Structure formats: C-alpha cells, structure tokens
Amino acid sequence: MLSGMPAALRVAIADDAALFRHGLGRLLIDAGFVVTAEVGNGTALLDAVRIDPPDVAVLDIRMPPTHTTEGLDAAAALARSHPEIGVLLLSAHVEIPYAMRLVESGARGTGYLLKERVADLDELADAVRRVAAGGLVIDPSVVIQLVGRNRTRNPLDELSRREREVLAVMAEGRSNQAICQRLHLSPKTVEAYVSSVFGKLGLQQGADDNRRVLAVLAYLRG
C-alpha cells in the first residue's frame, strides 16, 4: 500500500448459504474491501470477530440453527462487545419489524438491505462504507412500505409529491447532498424541502443525519 493511502475497509461475512457467502466475498474484494472472514452462522462470526476484528460485519438475519433472528442476535452481541464495528444486515424479504428493531437499537453504524441489492456493486459498497462511518442505511423497499401504509388519518397527505420524494430518500439514511444528487435539486432547495417536511410532520430535526433518520422512521412506523 502506498504511503498516505487510506487503508482498505475490512469486512467479515456471515451467511449460511455458501454460494451466496462466497459470491458476496468476491464482490467485496473486487470493490476494494478486505474480507477477513466468511462463516456460516452468528456464533462463528462472533468467534472470528474476537480473533480479528473487522470494520464492518455483513450478515444474514436468518441463520442456523433456527433461521429466525440469529443475525439480529449476533448484531446485538457485536454492539455490546465491539460497538465500533459497523453492522449491515441482509434479508431475502422485507421484514419491517426486524429492520426497525435494528435501527432503533441506538447503535451507530447499522444498516438493513435486501439481498437483491447485492447485485448492484456500487450500492453494496456504498452501504458498507456508510455503516463503517457510523451512518444508518435503510433499504428503499422498507421506506416505500412505511410511506405507503394506510392510516385513518395520514399526515403524509399534507406533503407535496416532491416533499414525499425527499422524505423517502431521507428515510433511507441519505444526507442532504445525496438527496440533491438523487432528485437533481440544489442544496438550498433540498434544505427548504427538508425543513418543510419536518415542519408539516411536527418533528424536530436531529443534530446529525442518524437522529434525523430515526425521527423519520419513528414517525413513519407510528
């Protein structure tokens, strides 16, 4: 490595499907990451982390022995033992309760993505880097379901189409700059939309992006 160059982020992978696990490892290596471990369950992941702590752990929500919440349980254990490690959970299906349980745990550097997103290497790499930096990552499919929920009284009806679009991108854990790029808006315009969204929903803007996202998700879930 050249002097002055940033060290490559180190990633540990846990998924009981060997083909998916190895394929994910290959993709991450191709994207410039260092894969420190590829294991098939949460216990093996925790053991690997103790021996050689990575920057990020990428793990399936459902793993042996019960294929229920092993990934979430391992993520919680990592938050206690290695709070500096980012955690990106993967799922084959949108499971909103699990996604919300993860982000509402209060841990920094957490994320939830559908496995189908792995096919987009840029999106996968971006998600890994964001959780490594302490950010929150929420799969757009989760946001769409939360925004589209039927309610007796839906305050989202007060938002304009553009404000809804800004809200959806914000809830994914994206910064104002990312909203600018996604929606092709100027920084001042995005700031105005964000302020309007929070005002109409009666929310207080957080001091950082993570608290802002948590406020939005708590509102959408309620």
Coordinates of C-alpha atoms in Angstrom, one line a residue:
M1 CA 0.0 0.0 0.0
L2 CA 1.4 3.4 -0.9
S3 CA 2.3 5.8 1.9
G4 CA -0.6 8.1 2.7
M5 CA -3.2 5.9 1.1
P6 CA -6.2 5.1 3.3
A7 CA -6.4 1.5 4.5
A8 CA -9.0 -0.7 2.8
L9 CA -12.0 -1.4 4.9
R10 CA -12.1 -4.8 6.4
V11 CA -15.3 -6.9 6.3
A12 CA -16.5 -10.1 7.9
I13 CA -19.3 -12.0 6.3
A14 CA -21.8 -14.5 7.9
D15 CA -24.4 -16.3 5.7
D16 CA -25.4 -20.0 5.8
A17 CA -25.7 -20.2 2.0
A18 CA -22.2 -21.0 0.9
L19 CA -22.6 -19.9 -2.7
F20 CA -24.1 -16.5 -1.7
R21 CA -21.4 -16.1 1.0
H22 CA -18.5 -16.7 -1.3
G23 CA -20.0 -14.6 -4.1
L24 CA -20.5 -11.7 -1.7
G25 CA -16.9 -12.0 -0.6
R26 CA -15.7 -11.9 -4.2
L27 CA -17.8 -8.8 -4.9
L28 CA -16.5 -7.0 -1.9
I29 CA -12.9 -7.9 -2.8
D30 CA -13.5 -6.6 -6.3
A31 CA -14.8 -3.4 -4.8
G32 CA -11.6 -2.9 -2.9
F33 CA -12.5 -4.3 0.6
V34 CA -10.5 -6.8 2.5
V35 CA -12.6 -9.8 3.6
T36 CA -11.4 -11.1 7.0
A37 CA -13.8 -14.0 7.4
E38 CA -16.6 -15.9 5.6
V39 CA -18.6 -18.0 8.1
G40 CA -22.0 -19.8 8.1
N41 CA -23.6 -18.7 11.4
G42 CA -23.7 -16.0 14.1
T43 CA -21.6 -17.9 16.6
A44 CA -18.8 -18.4 14.1
L45 CA -19.0 -14.7 13.2
L46 CA -18.6 -13.6 16.9
D47 CA -15.6 -16.0 17.2
A48 CA -14.0 -14.6 14.0
V49 CA -14.5 -11.0 15.2
R50 CA -12.8 -11.8 18.6
I51 CA -9.8 -13.1 16.7
D52 CA -9.6 -10.5 14.0
P53 CA -12.0 -7.5 14.4
P54 CA -13.2 -6.1 11.1
D55 CA -14.5 -2.6 10.3
V56 CA -17.9 -4.0 9.2
A57 CA -19.8 -7.2 9.7
V58 CA -22.3 -8.2 6.9
L59 CA -24.7 -10.9 8.0
D60 CA -27.9 -12.6 7.1
I61 CA -30.8 -12.1 9.5
R62 CA -31.9 -15.7 9.4
M63 CA -29.2 -18.3 10.0
P64 CA -28.8 -21.7 11.7
P65 CA -29.9 -23.2 14.0
T66 CA -33.4 -21.8 14.0
H67 CA -33.3 -19.5 10.9
T68 CA -35.2 -16.8 12.8
T69 CA -33.3 -13.9 14.4
E70 CA -29.7 -15.3 14.7
G71 CA -28.4 -12.4 12.6
L72 CA -30.1 -9.8 14.8
D73 CA -28.9 -11.5 17.9
A74 CA -25.3 -11.6 16.6
A75 CA -25.7 -7.9 15.7
A76 CA -26.8 -7.1 19.2
A77 CA -23.9 -9.0 20.7
L78 CA -21.5 -7.1 18.4
A79 CA -23.0 -3.8 19.5
R80 CA -22.2 -4.8 23.1
S81 CA -18.7 -6.2 22.6
H82 CA -17.5 -4.2 19.6
P83 CA -19.6 -1.0 19.3
E84 CA -17.0 0.4 16.8
I85 CA -17.8 -2.2 14.2
G86 CA -20.5 -1.4 11.6
V87 CA -23.2 -3.9 11.1
L88 CA -25.1 -4.4 7.8
L89 CA -27.9 -7.0 7.9
L90 CA -29.2 -8.7 4.8
S91 CA -32.6 -10.3 4.2
A92 CA -34.2 -12.1 1.4
H93 CA -37.5 -10.3 2.1
V94 CA -38.7 -7.0 3.5
E95 CA -39.1 -7.7 7.2
I96 CA -40.1 -4.3 8.7
P97 CA -40.2 -5.3 12.4
Y98 CA -36.6 -6.7 12.1
A99 CA -35.4 -3.6 10.2
M100 CA -36.9 -1.3 12.8
R101 CA -35.5 -3.4 15.7
L102 CA -32.1 -3.0 14.3
V103 CA -32.1 0.8 13.7
E104 CA -34.0 1.5 16.9
S105 CA -31.3 -0.3 18.9
G106 CA -29.5 3.0 19.1
A107 CA -26.2 1.6 17.8
R108 CA -24.3 3.7 15.3
G109 CA -23.2 2.2 12.1
T110 CA -26.1 -0.1 11.3
G111 CA -28.0 -1.0 8.1
Y112 CA -30.6 -3.2 6.6
L113 CA -30.6 -4.2 2.9
L114 CA -32.4 -6.7 0.8
K115 CA -30.1 -9.4 -0.7
E116 CA -31.2 -8.4 -4.2
R117 CA -29.3 -5.1 -3.7
V118 CA -26.0 -7.0 -3.6
A119 CA -26.3 -7.3 -7.4
D120 CA -25.6 -3.6 -7.5
L121 CA -21.9 -3.4 -6.5
D122 CA -21.9 0.4 -6.2
E123 CA -24.9 0.3 -3.9
L124 CA -23.4 -2.5 -1.8
A125 CA -20.1 -0.8 -1.5
D126 CA -21.7 2.5 -0.6
A127 CA -23.8 0.8 2.2
V128 CA -20.7 -0.9 3.6
R129 CA -18.8 2.4 3.7
R130 CA -21.7 4.3 5.2
V131 CA -22.1 1.9 8.2
A132 CA -18.4 1.8 8.6
A133 CA -18.5 5.6 9.0
G134 CA -21.3 5.3 11.7
G135 CA -24.3 6.0 9.4
L136 CA -27.7 4.4 9.1
V137 CA -28.7 2.5 5.9
I138 CA -32.3 1.5 5.3
D139 CA -33.4 -0.4 2.2
P140 CA -35.7 1.7 -0.1
S141 CA -38.3 -1.1 -0.1
V142 CA -38.7 -0.7 3.7
V143 CA -39.2 3.0 3.3
I144 CA -41.7 2.5 0.5
Q145 CA -43.8 0.2 2.6
L146 CA -43.7 2.6 5.6
V147 CA -44.6 5.6 3.5
G148 CA -47.4 3.8 1.7
R149 CA -49.1 2.4 4.8
N150 CA -52.9 3.0 5.1
R151 CA -53.9 5.1 8.1
T152 CA -57.2 6.5 9.3
R153 CA -55.6 10.0 9.3
N154 CA -52.4 10.2 7.3
P155 CA -50.5 13.4 7.8
L156 CA -48.3 12.5 4.8
D157 CA -51.3 13.7 2.7
E158 CA -50.2 17.2 3.6
L159 CA -46.9 16.7 1.8
S160 CA -46.4 17.6 -1.8
R161 CA -45.2 15.0 -4.2
R162 CA -41.7 16.4 -4.1
E163 CA -41.7 16.5 -0.3
R164 CA -42.7 12.9 -0.2
E165 CA -39.8 12.1 -2.5
V166 CA -37.4 14.0 -0.2
L167 CA -38.8 12.2 2.8
A168 CA -38.4 8.8 1.2
V169 CA -34.7 9.4 0.4
M170 CA -34.1 10.9 3.8
A171 CA -35.5 7.8 5.5
E172 CA -33.0 5.6 3.6
G173 CA -30.3 7.4 5.7
R174 CA -29.2 9.7 2.9
S175 CA -27.6 13.1 3.6
N176 CA -28.9 16.3 2.0
Q177 CA -26.1 16.1 -0.5
A178 CA -27.3 12.7 -1.6
I179 CA -30.8 13.9 -1.9
C180 CA -29.5 16.7 -4.2
Q181 CA -27.9 14.1 -6.4
R182 CA -30.8 11.6 -6.4
L183 CA -33.5 14.2 -7.1
H184 CA -31.4 16.7 -9.1
L185 CA -32.1 19.6 -6.8
S186 CA -29.9 22.4 -5.5
P187 CA -28.6 22.3 -1.9
K188 CA -30.8 25.3 -0.9
T189 CA -33.9 23.7 -2.4
V190 CA -33.3 20.5 -0.5
E191 CA -32.8 22.4 2.7
A192 CA -36.1 24.1 2.1
Y193 CA -37.9 20.8 1.4
V194 CA -36.4 19.1 4.4
S195 CA -37.4 22.0 6.7
S196 CA -40.9 21.9 5.2
V197 CA -41.3 18.2 5.7
F198 CA -40.2 18.3 9.3
G199 CA -42.5 21.3 10.0
K200 CA -45.6 19.6 8.4
L201 CA -44.9 16.4 10.3
G202 CA -44.3 18.1 13.6
L203 CA -40.8 16.7 14.0
Q204 CA -37.6 18.2 15.4
Q205 CA -34.6 17.9 13.2
G206 CA -31.8 15.9 14.8
A207 CA -28.3 17.2 15.4
D208 CA -27.0 14.7 12.9
D209 CA -28.2 12.5 10.0
N210 CA -28.7 9.4 12.2
R211 CA -31.0 11.2 14.6
R212 CA -32.8 12.7 11.7
V213 CA -33.4 9.3 10.1
L214 CA -34.5 7.8 13.4
A215 CA -37.1 10.6 13.9
V216 CA -38.5 10.0 10.4
L217 CA -38.6 6.2 10.8
A218 CA -40.3 6.5 14.2
Y219 CA -42.9 8.8 12.7
L220 CA -43.5 6.5 9.7
R221 CA -43.8 3.4 11.8
G222 CA -46.3 5.1 14.2

